[in-house]
Coordinates of C-alpha atoms and ligand atoms in Angstrom, one line a residue:
X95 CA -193.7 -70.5 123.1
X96 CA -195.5 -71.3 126.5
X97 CA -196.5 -75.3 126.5
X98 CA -198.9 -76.9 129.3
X99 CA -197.8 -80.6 129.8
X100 CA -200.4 -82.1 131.3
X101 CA -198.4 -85.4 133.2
X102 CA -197.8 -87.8 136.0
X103 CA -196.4 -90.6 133.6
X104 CA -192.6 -91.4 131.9
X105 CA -193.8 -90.1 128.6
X106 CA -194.6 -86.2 130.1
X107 CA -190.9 -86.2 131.5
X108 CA -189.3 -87.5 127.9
X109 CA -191.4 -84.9 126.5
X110 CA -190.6 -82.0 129.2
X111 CA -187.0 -83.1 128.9
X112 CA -186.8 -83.1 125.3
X113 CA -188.4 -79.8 124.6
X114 CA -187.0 -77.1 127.5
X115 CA -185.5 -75.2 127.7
X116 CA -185.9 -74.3 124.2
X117 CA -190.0 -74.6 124.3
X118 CA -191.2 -72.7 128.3
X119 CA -193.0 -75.9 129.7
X120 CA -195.5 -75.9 132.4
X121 CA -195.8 -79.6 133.5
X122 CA -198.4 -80.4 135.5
X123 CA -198.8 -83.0 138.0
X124 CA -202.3 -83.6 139.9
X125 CA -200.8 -83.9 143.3
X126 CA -201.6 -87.6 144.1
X127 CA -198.3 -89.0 144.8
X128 CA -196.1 -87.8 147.1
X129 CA -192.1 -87.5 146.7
X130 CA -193.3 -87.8 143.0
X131 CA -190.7 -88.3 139.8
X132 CA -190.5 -84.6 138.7
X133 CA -189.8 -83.5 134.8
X134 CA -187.3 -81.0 134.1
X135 CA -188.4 -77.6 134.1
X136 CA -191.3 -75.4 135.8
X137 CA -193.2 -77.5 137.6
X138 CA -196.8 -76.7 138.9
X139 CA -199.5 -79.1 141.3
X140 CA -202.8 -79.6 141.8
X141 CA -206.2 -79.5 139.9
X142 CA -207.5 -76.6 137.8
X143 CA -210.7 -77.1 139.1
X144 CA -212.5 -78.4 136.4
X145 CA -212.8 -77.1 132.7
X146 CA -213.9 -73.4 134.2
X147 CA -210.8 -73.3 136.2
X148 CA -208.5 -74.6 133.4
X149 CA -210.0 -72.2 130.7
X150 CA -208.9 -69.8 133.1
X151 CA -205.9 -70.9 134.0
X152 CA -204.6 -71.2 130.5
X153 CA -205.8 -67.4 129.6
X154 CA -203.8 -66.1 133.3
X155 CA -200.8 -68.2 132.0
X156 CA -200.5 -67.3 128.5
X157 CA -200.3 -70.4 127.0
X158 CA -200.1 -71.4 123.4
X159 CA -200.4 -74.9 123.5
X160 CA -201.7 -77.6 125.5
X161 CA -200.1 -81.4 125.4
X162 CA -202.1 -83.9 127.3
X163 CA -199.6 -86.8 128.1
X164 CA -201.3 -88.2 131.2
X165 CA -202.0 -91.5 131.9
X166 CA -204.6 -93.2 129.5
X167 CA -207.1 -93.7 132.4
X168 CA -206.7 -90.5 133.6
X169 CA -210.3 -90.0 131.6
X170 CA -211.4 -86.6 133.7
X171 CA -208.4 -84.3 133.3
X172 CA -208.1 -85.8 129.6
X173 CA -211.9 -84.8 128.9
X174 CA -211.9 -81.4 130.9
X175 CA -208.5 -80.6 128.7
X176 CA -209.9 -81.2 125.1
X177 CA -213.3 -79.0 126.7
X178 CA -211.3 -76.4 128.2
X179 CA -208.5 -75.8 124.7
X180 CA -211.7 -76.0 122.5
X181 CA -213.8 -72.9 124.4
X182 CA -210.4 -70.8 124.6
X183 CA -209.4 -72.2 121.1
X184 CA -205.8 -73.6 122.4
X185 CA -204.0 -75.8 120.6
X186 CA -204.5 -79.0 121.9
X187 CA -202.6 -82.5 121.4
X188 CA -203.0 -85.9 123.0
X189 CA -200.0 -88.2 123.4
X190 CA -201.2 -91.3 124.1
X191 CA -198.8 -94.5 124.3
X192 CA -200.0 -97.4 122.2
X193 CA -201.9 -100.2 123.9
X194 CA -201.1 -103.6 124.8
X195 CA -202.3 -105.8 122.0
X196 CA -204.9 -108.1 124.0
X197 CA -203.8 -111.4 123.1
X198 CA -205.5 -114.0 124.9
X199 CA -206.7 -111.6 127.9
X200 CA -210.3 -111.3 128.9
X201 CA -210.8 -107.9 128.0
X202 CA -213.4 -105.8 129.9
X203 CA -214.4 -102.3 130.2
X204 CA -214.1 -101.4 133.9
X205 CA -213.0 -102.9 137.1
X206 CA -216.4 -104.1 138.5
X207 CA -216.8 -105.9 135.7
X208 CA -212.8 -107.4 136.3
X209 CA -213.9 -108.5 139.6
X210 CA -217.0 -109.9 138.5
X211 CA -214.6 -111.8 136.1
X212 CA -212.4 -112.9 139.2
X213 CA -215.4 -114.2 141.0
X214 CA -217.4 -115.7 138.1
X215 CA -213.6 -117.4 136.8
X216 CA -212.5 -118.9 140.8
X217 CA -209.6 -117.8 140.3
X218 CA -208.2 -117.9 143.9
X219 CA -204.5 -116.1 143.9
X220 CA -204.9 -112.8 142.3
X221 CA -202.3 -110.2 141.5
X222 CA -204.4 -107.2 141.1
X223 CA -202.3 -104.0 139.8
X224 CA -205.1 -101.9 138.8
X225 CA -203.9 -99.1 141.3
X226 CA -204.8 -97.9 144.0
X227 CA -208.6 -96.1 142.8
X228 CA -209.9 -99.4 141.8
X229 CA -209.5 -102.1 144.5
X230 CA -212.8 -101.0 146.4
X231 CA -214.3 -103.1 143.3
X232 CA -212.7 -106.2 144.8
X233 CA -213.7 -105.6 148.3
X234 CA -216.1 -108.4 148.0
X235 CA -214.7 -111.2 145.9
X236 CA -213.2 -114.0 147.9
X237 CA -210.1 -114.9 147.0
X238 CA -206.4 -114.0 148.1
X239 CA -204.9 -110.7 146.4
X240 CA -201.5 -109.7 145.8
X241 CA -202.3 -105.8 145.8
X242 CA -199.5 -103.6 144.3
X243 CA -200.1 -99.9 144.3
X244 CA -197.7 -97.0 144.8
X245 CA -199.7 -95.4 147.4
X246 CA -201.5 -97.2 149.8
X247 CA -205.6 -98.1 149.1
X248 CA -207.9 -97.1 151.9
X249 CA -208.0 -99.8 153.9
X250 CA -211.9 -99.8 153.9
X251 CA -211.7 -100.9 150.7
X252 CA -209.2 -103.8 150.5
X253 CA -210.3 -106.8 149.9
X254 CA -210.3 -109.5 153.3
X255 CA -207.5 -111.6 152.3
X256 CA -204.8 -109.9 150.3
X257 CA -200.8 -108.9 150.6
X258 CA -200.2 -105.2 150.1
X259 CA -196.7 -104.5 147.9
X260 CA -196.2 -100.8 147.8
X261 CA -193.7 -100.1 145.0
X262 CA -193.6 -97.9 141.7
X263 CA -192.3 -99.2 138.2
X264 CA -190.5 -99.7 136.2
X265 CA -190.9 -104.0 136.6
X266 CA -188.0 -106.5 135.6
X267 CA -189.1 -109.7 134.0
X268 CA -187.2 -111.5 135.7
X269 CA -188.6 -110.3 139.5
X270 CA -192.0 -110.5 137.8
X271 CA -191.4 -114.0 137.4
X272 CA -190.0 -114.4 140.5
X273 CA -192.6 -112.7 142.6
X274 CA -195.5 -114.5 140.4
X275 CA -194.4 -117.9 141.0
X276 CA -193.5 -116.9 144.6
X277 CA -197.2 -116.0 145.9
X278 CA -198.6 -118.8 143.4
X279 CA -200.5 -116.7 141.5
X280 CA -203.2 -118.4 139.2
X281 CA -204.4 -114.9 137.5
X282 CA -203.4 -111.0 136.9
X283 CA -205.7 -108.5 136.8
X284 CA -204.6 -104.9 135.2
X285 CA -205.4 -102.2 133.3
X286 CA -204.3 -102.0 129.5
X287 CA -201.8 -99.4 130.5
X288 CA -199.7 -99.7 127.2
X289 CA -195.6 -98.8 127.4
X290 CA -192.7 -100.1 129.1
X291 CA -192.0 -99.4 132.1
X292 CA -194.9 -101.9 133.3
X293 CA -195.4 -104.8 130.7
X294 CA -192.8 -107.2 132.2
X295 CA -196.2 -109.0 134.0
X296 CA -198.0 -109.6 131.1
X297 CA -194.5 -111.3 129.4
X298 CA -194.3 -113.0 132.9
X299 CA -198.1 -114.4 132.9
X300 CA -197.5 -115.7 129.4
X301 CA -194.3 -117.6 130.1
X302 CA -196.2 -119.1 133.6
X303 CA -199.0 -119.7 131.1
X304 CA -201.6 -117.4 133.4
X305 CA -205.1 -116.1 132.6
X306 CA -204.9 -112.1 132.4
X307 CA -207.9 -110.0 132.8
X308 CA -207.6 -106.7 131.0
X309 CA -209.6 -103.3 131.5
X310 CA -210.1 -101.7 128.5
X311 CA -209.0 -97.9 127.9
X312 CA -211.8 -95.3 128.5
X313 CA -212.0 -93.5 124.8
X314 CA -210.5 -90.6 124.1
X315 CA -212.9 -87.2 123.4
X316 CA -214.1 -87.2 119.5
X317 CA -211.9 -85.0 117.6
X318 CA -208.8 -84.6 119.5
X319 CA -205.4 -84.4 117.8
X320 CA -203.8 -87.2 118.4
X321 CA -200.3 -88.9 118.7
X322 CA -198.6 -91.9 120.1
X323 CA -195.0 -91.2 120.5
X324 CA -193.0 -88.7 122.6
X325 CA -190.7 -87.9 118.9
X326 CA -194.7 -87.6 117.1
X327 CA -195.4 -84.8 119.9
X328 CA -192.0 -82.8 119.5
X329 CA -192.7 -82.5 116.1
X330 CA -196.2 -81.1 116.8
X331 CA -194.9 -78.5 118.7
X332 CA -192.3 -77.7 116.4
X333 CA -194.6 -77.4 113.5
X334 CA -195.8 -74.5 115.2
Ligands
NAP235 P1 -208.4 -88.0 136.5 O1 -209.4 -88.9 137.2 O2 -208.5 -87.9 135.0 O3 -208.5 -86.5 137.1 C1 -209.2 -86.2 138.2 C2 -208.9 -84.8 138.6 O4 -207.5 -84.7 139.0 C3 -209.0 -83.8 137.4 O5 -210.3 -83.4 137.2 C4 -208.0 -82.7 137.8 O6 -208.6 -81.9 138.8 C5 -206.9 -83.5 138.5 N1 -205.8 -83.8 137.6 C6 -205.6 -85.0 137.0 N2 -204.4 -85.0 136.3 C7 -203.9 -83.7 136.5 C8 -202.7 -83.1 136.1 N3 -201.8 -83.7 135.3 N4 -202.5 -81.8 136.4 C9 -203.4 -81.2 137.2 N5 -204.6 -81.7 137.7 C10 -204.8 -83.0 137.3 O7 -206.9 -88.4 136.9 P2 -206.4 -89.7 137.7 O8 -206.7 -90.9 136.9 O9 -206.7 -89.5 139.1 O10 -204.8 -89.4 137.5 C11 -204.2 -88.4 138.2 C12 -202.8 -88.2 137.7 O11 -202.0 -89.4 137.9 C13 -202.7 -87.9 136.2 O12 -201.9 -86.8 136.0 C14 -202.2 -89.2 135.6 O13 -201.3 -88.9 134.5 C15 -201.4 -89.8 136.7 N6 -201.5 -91.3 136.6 C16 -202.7 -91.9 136.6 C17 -202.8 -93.2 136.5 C18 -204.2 -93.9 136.4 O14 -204.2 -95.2 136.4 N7 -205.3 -93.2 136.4 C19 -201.7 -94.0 136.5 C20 -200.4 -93.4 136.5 C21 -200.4 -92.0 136.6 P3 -209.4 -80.5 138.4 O15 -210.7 -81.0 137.8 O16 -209.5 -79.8 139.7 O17 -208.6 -79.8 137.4

């Protein structure tokens, strides 16, 4: 059985690791990153170009089965995937990791709207870990950033007072803590992400009693099979 693993997050590696070599993965990385964490396994970069090229792609390769595990705001590739397996009729699965419950964050749906939310709440010490393709959205707002990406913004887009920390999870609650109460935060801005390897900041802004401003997920496509864990995902592919 041939398997595209779509990736680029912890989960795709569990799952690449879990199934080869019995299963003949493909993981797939998009090429952003560079010295990235690689699975086990064959190993392939770049886009497909769009849904065309990944139709194609999948027919050249051979492949029986499709498993998107990439990030949850990686909405494109997720979207071009479910397109692409339904007009070749691939089997298709999702693995999506479960969300952060919201608790007392102000939730909003994109990252204008978080810096709107920034600007309209004064909040003046920020620790912004959207990632790298959504700072441009605070270029404007006037207040000091903490800015931690794992590849460095454009510096057109950065806001005018900020600290840049280049660094890649997984976070410690401890040195979340640490580095919080270090640059005085007073609010975190970040994606609802969802898993492990990042959450230590939201445990971190509860303890220190900080406002957190979430950005909702994008949807999934209508339809999709869909699972949640890595274990949910082996069994899909072994039921077939
Ligand atoms: P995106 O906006 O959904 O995708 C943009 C384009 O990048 C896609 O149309 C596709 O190009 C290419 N692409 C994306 N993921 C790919 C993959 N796994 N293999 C081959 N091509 C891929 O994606 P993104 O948000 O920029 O994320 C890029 C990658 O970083 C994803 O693999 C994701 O898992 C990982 N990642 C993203 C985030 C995040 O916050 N967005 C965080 C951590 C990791 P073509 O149209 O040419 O096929």
């Amino acid at each position: 059985m041939r398997v595209l693993l779509l990736g680029g997050t912890g989960e795709a590696r569990a799952l690449a690791a879990r199934l080869h070599p019995a299963v003949h993965v493909i993981s797939s990385l998009a090429g952003r990153v560079p010295d990235p964490a690689l699975p086990v396994g064959e190993v392939r970069v770049g886009g497909f170009g769009g849904v065309e090229g990944l139709r194609h792609w999948l027919a050249e390769a051979g492949v029986d089965a499709v498993v998107d595990a990439t990030h949850p705001f990686a909405a494109t590739i997720t979207a071009n995937a479910a397109k692409a397996c339904a007009q070749a009729g691939v089997p298709h699965l999702v693995l999506a990791r479960p969300a952060w419950p919201h608790g007392a964050a102000i939730v909003v749906d994109s990252d204008r709207e978080a810096a709107e939310t920034v600007a309209r709440q004064q909040f003046s010490r920020v620790f912004l870990t959207t990632g790298r393709s959504g700072i441009a959205a605070f270029a404007d707002v006037d207040a000091w950033f903490l800015i931690r990406a794992v590849t460095a913004p454009d510096a057109a887009v950065l806001p005018r007072r900020h600290e840049l920390l280049l660094s890649r999870g997984p976070y410690r609650y401890d040195e979340e803590l640490q580095l919080m109460r270090g640059r005085r935060i007073d609010a975190v801005v970040t994606k609802n992400s969802g898993g492990d390897m990042t959450r230590a900041k939201l445990d971190a802004a509860a303890t220190l009693e900080l406002p957190v401003v979430m950005v909702d997920r994008p949807p999934l496509p209508a339809g999709v099979d869909t699972v949640h864990t890595v274990d949910e995902a082996v069994g899909w592919i072994s039921s077939r």
